[in-house]
Coordinates of N, CA and C in Angstrom, one line a residue:
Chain A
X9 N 0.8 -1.2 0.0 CA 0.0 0.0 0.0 C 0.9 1.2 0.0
X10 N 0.5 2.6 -0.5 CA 1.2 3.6 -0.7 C 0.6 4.4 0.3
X11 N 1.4 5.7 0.8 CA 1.2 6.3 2.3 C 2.2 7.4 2.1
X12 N 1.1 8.4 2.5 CA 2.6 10.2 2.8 C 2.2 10.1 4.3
X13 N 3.0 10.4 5.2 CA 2.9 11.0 6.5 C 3.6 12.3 6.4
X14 N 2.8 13.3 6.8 CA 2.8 14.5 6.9 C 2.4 14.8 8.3
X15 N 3.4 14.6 9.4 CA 3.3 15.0 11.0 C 3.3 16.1 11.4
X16 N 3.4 16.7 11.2 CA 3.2 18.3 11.2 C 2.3 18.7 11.0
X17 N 0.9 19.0 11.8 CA -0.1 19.6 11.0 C -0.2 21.4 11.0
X18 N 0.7 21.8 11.7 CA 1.0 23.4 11.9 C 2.2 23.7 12.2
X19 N 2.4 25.0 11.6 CA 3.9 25.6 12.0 C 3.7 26.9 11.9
X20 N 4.4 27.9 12.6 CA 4.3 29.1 12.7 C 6.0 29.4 13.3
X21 N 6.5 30.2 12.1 CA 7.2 31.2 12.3 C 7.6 32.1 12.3
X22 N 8.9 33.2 12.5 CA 8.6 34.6 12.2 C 9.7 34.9 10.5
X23 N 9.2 35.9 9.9 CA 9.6 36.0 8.9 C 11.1 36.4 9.1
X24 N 11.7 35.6 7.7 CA 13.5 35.0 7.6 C 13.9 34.0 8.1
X25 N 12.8 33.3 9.1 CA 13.4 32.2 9.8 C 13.7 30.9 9.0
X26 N 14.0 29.8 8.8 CA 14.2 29.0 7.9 C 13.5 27.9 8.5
X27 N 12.9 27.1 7.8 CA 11.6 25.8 8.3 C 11.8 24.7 7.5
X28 N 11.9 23.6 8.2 CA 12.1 22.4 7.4 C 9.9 21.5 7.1
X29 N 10.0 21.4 6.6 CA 8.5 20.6 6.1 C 8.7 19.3 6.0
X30 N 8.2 17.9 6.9 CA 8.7 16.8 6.7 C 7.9 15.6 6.3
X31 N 8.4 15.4 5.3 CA 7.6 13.8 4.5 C 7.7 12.4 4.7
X32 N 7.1 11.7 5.0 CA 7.9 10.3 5.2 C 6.8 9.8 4.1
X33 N 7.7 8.6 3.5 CA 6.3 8.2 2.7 C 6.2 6.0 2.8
X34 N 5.4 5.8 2.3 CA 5.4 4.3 2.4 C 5.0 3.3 0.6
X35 N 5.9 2.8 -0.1 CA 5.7 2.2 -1.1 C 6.7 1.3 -1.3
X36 N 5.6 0.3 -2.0 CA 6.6 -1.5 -2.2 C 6.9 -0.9 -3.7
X37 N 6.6 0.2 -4.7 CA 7.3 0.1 -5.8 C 8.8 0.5 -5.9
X38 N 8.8 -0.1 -7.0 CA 10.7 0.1 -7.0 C 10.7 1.7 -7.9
X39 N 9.8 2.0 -8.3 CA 9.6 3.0 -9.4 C 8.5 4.0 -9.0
X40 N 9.0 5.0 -8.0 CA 7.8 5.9 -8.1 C 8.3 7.3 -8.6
X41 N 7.4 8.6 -7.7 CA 7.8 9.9 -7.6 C 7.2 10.5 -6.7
X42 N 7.7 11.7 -6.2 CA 7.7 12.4 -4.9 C 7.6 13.9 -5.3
X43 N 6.0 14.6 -4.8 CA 5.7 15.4 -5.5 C 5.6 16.8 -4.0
X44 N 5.8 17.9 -4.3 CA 5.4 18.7 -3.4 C 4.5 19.9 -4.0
X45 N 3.8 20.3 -3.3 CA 2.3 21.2 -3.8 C 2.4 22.5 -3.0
X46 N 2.3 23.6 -2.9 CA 1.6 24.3 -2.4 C -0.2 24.8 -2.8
X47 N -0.8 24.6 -1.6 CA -1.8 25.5 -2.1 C -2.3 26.7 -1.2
X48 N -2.2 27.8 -1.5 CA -2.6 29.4 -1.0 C -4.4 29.1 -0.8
X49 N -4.6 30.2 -0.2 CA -6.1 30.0 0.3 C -7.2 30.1 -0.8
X50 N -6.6 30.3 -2.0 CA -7.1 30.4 -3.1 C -8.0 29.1 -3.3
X51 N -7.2 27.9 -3.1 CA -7.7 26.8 -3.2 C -6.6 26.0 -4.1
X52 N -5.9 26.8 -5.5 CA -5.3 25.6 -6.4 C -4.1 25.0 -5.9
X53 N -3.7 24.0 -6.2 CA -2.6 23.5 -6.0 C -1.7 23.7 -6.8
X54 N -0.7 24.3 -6.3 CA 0.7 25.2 -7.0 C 1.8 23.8 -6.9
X55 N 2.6 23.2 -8.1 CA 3.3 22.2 -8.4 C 4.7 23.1 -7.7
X56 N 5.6 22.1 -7.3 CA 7.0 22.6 -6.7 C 8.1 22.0 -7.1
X57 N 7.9 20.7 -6.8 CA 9.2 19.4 -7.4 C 8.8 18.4 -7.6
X58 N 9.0 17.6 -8.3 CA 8.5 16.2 -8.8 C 10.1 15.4 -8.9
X59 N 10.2 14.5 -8.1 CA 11.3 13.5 -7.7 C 11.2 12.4 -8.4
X60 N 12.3 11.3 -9.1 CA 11.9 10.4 -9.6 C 12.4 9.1 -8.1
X61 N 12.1 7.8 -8.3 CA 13.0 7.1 -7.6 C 14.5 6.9 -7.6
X62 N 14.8 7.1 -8.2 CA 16.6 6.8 -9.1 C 17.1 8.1 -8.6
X63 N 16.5 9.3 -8.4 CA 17.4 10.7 -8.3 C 17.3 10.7 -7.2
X64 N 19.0 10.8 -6.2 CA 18.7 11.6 -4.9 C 19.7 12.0 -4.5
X65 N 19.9 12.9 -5.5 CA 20.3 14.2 -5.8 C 19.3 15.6 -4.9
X66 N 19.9 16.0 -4.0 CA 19.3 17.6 -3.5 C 19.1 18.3 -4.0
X67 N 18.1 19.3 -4.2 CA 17.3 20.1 -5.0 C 17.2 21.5 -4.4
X68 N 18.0 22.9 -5.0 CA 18.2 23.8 -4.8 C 17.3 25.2 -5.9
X69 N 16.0 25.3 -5.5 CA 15.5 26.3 -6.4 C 15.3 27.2 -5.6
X70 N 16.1 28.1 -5.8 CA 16.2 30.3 -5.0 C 15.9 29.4 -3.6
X71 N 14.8 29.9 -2.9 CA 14.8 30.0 -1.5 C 14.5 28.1 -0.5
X72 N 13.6 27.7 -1.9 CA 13.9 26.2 -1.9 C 14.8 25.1 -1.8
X73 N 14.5 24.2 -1.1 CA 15.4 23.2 -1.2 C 14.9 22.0 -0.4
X74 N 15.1 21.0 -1.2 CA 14.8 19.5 -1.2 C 15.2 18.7 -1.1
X75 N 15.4 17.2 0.2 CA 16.4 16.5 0.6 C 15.4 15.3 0.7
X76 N 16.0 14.7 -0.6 CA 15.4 13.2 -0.3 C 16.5 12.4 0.0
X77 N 15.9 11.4 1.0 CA 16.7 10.3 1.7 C 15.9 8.5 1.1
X78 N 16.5 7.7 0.1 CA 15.5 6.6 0.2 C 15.5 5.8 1.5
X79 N 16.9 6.1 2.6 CA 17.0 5.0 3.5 C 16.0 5.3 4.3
X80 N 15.7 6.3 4.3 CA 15.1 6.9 6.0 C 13.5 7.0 5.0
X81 N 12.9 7.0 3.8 CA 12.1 7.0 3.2 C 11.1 8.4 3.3
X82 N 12.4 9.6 3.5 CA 11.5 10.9 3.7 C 12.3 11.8 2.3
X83 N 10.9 13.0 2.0 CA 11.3 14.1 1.2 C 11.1 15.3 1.8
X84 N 12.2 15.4 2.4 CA 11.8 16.7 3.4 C 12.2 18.0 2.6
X85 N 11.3 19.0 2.5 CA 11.1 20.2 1.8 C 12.1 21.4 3.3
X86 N 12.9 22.6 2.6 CA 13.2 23.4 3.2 C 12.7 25.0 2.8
X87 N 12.2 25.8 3.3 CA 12.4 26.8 2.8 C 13.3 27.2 3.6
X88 N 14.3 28.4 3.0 CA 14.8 29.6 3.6 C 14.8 30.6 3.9
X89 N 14.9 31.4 4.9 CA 14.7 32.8 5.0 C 12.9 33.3 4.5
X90 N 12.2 32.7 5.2 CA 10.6 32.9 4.9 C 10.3 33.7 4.9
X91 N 9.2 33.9 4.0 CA 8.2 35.0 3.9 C 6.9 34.9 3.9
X92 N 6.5 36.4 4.7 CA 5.1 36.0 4.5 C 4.2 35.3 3.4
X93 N 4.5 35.4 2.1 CA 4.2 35.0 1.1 C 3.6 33.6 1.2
X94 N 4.5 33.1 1.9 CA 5.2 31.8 1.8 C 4.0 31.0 2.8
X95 N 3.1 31.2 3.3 CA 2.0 30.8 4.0 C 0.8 30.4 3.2
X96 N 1.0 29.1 3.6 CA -0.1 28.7 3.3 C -0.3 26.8 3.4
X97 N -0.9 25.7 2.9 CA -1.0 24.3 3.2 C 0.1 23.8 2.5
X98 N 0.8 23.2 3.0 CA 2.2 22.5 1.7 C 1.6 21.2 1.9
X99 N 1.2 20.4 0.8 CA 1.0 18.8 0.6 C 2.3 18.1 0.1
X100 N 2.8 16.9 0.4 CA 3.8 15.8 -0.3 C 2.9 14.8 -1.1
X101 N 3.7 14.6 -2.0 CA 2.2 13.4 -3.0 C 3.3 12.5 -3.4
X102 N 2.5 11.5 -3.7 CA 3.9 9.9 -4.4 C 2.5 9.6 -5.5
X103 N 3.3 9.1 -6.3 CA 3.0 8.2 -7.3 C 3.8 7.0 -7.7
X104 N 2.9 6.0 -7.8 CA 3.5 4.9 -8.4 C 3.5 3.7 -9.1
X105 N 4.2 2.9 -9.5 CA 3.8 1.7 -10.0 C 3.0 2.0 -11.7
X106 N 1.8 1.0 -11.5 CA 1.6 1.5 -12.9 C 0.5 2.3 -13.0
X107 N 0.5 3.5 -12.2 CA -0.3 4.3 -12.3 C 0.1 5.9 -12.3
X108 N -0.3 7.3 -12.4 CA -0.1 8.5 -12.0 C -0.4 9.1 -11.5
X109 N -2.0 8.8 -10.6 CA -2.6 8.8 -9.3 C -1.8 9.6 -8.1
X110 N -2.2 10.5 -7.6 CA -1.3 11.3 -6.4 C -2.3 10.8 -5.6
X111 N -1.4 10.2 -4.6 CA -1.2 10.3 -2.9 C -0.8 11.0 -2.0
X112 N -1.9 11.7 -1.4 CA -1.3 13.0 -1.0 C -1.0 12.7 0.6
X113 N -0.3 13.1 1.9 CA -0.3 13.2 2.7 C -1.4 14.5 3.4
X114 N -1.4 14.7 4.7 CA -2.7 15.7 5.1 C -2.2 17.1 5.3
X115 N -0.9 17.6 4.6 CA -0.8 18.2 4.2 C 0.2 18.9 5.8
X116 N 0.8 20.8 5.7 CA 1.3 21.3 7.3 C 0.8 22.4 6.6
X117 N 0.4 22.8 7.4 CA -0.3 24.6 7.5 C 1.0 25.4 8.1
X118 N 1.5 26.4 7.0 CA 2.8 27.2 7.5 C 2.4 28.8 7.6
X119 N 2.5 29.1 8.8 CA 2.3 30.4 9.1 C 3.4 31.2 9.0
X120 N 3.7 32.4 8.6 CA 5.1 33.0 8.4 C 4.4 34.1 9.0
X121 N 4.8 34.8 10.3 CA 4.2 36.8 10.5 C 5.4 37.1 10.7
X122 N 5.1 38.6 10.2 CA 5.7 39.7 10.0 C 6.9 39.9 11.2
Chain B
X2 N -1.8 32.1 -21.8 CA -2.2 30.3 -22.0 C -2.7 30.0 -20.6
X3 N -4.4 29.8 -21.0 CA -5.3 29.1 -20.0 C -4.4 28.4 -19.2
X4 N -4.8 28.0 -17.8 CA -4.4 26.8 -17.5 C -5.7 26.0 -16.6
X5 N -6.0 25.6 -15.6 CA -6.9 24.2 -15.9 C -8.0 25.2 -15.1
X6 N -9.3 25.6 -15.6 CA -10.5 26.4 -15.3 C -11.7 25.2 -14.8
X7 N -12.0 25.3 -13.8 CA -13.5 24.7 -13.4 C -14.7 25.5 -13.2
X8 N -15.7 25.4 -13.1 CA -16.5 25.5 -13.0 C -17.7 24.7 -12.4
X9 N -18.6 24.9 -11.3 CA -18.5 26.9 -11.0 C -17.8 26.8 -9.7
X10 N -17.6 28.2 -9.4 CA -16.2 27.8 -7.9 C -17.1 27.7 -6.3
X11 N -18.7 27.7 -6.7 CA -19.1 27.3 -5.2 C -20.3 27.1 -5.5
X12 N -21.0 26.0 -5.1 CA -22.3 25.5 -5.1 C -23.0 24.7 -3.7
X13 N -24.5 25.4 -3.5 CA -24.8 24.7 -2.8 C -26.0 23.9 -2.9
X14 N -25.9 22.5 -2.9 CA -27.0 21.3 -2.9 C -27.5 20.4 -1.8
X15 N -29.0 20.4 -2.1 CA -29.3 19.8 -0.5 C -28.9 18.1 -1.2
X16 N -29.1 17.7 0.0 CA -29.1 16.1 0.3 C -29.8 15.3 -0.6
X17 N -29.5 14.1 -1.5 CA -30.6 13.4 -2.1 C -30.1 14.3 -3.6
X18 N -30.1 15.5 -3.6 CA -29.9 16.1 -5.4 C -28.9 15.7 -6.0
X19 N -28.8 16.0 -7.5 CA -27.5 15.2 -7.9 C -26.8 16.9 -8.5
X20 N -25.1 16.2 -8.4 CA -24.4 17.9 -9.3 C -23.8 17.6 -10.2
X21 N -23.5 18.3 -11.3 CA -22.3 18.3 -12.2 C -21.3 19.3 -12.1
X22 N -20.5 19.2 -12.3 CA -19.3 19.8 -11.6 C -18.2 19.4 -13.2
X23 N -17.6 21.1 -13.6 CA -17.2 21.4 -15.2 C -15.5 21.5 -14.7
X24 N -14.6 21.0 -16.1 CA -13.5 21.3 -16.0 C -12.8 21.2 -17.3
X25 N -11.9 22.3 -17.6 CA -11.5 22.2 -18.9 C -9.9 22.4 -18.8
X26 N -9.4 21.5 -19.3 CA -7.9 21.3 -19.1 C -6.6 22.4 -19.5
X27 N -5.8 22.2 -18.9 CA -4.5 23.2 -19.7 C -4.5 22.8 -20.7
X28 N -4.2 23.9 -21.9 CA -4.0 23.8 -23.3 C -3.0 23.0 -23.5
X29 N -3.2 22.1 -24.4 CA -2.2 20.6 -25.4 C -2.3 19.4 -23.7
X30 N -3.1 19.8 -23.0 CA -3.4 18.4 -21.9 C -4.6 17.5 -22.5
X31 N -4.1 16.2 -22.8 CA -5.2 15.3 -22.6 C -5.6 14.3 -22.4
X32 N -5.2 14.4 -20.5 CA -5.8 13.7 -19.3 C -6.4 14.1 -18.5
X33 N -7.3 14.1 -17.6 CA -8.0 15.3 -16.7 C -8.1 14.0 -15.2
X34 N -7.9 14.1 -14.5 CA -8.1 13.6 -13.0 C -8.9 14.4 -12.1
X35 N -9.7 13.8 -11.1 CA -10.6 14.2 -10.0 C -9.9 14.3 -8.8
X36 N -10.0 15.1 -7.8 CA -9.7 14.7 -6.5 C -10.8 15.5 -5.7
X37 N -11.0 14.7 -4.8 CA -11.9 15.6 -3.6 C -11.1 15.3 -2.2
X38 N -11.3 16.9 -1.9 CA -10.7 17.2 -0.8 C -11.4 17.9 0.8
X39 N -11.5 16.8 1.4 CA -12.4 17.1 2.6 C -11.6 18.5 3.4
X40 N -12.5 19.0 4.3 CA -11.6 20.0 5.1 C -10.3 19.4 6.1
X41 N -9.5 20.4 5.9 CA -8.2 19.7 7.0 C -7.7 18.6 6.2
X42 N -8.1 17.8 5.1 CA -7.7 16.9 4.5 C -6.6 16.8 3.3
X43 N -5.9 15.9 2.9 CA -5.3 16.2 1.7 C -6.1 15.6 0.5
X44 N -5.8 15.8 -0.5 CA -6.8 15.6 -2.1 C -6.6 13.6 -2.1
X45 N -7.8 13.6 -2.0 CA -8.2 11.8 -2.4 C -8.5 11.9 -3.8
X46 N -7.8 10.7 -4.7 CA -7.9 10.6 -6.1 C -9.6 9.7 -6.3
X47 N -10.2 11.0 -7.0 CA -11.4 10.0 -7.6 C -11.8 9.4 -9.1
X48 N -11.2 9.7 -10.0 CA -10.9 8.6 -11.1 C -10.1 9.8 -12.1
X49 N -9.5 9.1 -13.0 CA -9.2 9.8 -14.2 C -9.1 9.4 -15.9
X50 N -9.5 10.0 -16.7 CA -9.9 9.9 -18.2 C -9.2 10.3 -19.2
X51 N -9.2 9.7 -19.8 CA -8.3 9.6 -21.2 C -8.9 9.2 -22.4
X52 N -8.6 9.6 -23.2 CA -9.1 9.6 -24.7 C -10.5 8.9 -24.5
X53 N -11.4 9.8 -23.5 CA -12.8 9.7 -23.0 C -13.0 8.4 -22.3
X54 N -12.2 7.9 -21.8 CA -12.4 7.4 -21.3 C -11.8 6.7 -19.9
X55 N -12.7 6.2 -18.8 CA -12.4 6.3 -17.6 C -11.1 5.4 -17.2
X56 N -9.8 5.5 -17.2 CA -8.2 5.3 -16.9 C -7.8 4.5 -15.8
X57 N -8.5 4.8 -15.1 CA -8.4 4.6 -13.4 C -9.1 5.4 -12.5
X58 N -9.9 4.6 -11.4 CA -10.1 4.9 -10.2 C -9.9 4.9 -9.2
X59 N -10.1 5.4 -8.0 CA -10.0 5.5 -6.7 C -11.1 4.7 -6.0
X60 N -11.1 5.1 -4.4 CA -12.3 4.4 -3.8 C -13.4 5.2 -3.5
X61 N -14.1 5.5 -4.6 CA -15.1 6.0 -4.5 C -16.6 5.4 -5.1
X62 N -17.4 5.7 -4.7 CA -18.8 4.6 -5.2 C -19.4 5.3 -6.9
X63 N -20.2 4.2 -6.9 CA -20.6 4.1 -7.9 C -21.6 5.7 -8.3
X64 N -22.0 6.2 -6.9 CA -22.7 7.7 -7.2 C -21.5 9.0 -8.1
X65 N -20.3 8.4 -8.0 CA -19.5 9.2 -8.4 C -19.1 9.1 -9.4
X66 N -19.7 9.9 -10.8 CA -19.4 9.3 -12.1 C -18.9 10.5 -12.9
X67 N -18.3 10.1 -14.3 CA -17.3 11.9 -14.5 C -17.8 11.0 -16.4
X68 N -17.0 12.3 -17.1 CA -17.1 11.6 -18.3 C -15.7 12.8 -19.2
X69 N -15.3 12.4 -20.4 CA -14.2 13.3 -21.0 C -14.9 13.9 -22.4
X70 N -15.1 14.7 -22.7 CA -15.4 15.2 -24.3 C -14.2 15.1 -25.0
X71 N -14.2 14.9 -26.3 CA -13.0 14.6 -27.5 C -12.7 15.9 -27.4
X72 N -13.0 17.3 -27.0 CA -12.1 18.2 -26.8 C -11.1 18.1 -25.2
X73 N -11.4 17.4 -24.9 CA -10.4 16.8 -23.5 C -11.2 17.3 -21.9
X74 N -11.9 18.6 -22.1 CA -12.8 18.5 -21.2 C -13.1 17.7 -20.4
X75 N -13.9 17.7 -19.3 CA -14.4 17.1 -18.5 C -15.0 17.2 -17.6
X76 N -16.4 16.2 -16.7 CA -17.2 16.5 -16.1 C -17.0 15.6 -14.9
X77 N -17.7 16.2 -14.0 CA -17.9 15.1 -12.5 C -19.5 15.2 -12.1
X78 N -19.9 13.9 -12.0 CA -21.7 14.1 -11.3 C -21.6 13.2 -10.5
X79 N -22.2 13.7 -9.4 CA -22.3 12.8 -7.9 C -23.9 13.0 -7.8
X80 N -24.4 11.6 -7.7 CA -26.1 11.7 -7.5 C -26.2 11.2 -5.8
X81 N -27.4 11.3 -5.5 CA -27.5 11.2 -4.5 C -26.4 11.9 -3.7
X82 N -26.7 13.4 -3.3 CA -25.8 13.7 -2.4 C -25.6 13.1 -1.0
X83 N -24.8 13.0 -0.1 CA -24.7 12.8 1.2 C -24.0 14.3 1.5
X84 N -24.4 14.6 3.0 CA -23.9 15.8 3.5 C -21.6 15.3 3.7
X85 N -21.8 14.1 3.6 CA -20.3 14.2 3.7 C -19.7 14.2 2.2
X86 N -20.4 14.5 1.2 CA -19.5 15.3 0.0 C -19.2 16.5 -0.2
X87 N -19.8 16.8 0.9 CA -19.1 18.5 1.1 C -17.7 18.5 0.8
X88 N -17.1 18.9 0.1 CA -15.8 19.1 -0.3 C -15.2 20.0 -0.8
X89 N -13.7 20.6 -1.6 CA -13.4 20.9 -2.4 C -12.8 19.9 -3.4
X90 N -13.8 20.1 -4.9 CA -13.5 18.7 -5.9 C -12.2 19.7 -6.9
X91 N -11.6 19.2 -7.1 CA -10.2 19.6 -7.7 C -10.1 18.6 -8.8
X92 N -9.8 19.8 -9.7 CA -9.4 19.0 -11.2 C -7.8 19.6 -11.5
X93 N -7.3 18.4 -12.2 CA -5.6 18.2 -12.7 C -5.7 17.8 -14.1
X94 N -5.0 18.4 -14.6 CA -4.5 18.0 -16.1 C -3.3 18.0 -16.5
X95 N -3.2 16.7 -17.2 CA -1.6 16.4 -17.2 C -1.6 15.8 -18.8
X96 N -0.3 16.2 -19.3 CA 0.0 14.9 -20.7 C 0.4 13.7 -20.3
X97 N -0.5 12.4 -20.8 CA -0.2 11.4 -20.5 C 1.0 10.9 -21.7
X98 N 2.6 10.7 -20.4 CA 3.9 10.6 -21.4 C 4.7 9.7 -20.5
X99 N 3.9 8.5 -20.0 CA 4.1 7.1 -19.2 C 4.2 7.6 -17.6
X100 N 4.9 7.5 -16.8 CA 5.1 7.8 -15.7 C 5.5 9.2 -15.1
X101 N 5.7 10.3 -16.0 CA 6.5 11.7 -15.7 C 5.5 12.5 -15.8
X102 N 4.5 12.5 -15.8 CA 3.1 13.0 -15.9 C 2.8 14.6 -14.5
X103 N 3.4 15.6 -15.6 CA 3.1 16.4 -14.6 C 1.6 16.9 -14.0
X104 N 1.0 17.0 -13.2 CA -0.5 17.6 -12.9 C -0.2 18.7 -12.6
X105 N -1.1 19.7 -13.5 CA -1.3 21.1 -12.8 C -2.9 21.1 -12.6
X106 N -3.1 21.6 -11.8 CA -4.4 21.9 -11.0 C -5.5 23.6 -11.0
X107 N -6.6 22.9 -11.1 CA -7.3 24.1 -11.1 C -7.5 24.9 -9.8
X108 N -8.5 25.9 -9.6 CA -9.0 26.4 -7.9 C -10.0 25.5 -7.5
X109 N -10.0 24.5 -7.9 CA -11.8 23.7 -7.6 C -12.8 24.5 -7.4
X110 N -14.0 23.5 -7.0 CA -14.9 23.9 -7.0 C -15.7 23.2 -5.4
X111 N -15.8 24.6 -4.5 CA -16.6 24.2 -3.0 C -17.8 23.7 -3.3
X112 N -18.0 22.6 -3.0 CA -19.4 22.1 -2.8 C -20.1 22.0 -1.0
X113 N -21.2 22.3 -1.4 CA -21.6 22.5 0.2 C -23.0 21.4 0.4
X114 N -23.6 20.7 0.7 CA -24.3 19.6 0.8 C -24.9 19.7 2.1
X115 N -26.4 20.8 1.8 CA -26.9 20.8 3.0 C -28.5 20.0 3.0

């Protein structure tokens, strides 16, 4: 069976501070992907990184950055130096096997104030 | 360049009525996937369509039925409401190009089921 744990259901910090977002996920495929979302109060879901199984390689975009581990079976998302902006529900999703189907975890509510 | 538009962004239906719920894909997408997302929840996959037809499902019942137009479009109808489909239903569109299948996502559409 496939599974995001998303332990964190809140966070709150003050802006510039740097926050780690943490994913653990559960899959018997040898072949998935590891997806991160933002969604703002708007509602849509904003795409961030898409991981394959084979890359784990760290991922460095501007204030972003992404640390997958397969031993420990987490994709833990970083922001740096936060901004308010930057508030809102972050979801982790997997996909896999022979499907494209996201599995989302229950998501962390990130508060950033001023 | 559009990207994935639903329709309409809030509706409310009492119990027992049935809804259709509209979505039209990002331009050169043609797959469209469902998700409904309870409150506090992360997005549950409820089926997805391809060249009109239904690709894969999730665990949802048989009240939950969708369909694709040859322009890629796509529809969701849930009959018989229950007050627990109160959601937000979220539509994704992706090119189906084997497993790298990016989803970008619309603002859904709140449904309220009183």
């Amino acid at each position: 069976a496939q599974k995001v744990t998303q332990a964190q259901t809140e966070i709150s910090v003050v802006e510039k501070e740097d926050v780690t977002l943490d994913c653990v996920y559960e899959t018997r495929d040898t072949t998935y992907y590891l997806f991160w979302y933002k969604q703002p109060p708007s509602g849509e879901l904003v795409f961030l990184i898409r991981r394959n199984s084979f890359d784990e390689q760290n991922e460095i975009s501007g204030r972003y950055s992404w640390n997958f581990q397969k031993s420990t079976s987490s994709f833990n998302f970083t922001i740096t130096a936060s901004q308010v902006v930057d508030s809102a529900v972050y979801f982790c999703a997997l996909s896999g096997g022979n499907t494209d189907k996201l599995i989302f975890g229950t998501g962390t509510r990130l508060q950033v104030f001023p | 360049d559009a990207g994935v538009t639903q329709s309409p962004t809030h509706l409310i239906k009492t119990r027992g009525q049935q809804v259709t719920l509209r979505c039209s894909p990002k331009s050169g997408h043609d797959t469209v996937s469902w998700y409904q997302q309870a409150l506090g929840q992360g997005p549950q996959f409820i089926f997805q369509y391809y060249e009109e037809e239904e690709r894969q499902r999730g665990n949802f019942p048989d009240r939950f039925s969708g369909h694709q137009f040859p322009n890629y479009s796509s529809e969701l109808n849930v009959n018989a409401l229950l007050l627990g489909d109160s959601a937000l239903y979220l539509c994704a569109s992706s090119l189906v190009k084997g497993l790298t299948s990016e989803a970008f996502f619309g603002q859904g559409t709140r449904l309220t089921v009183v």
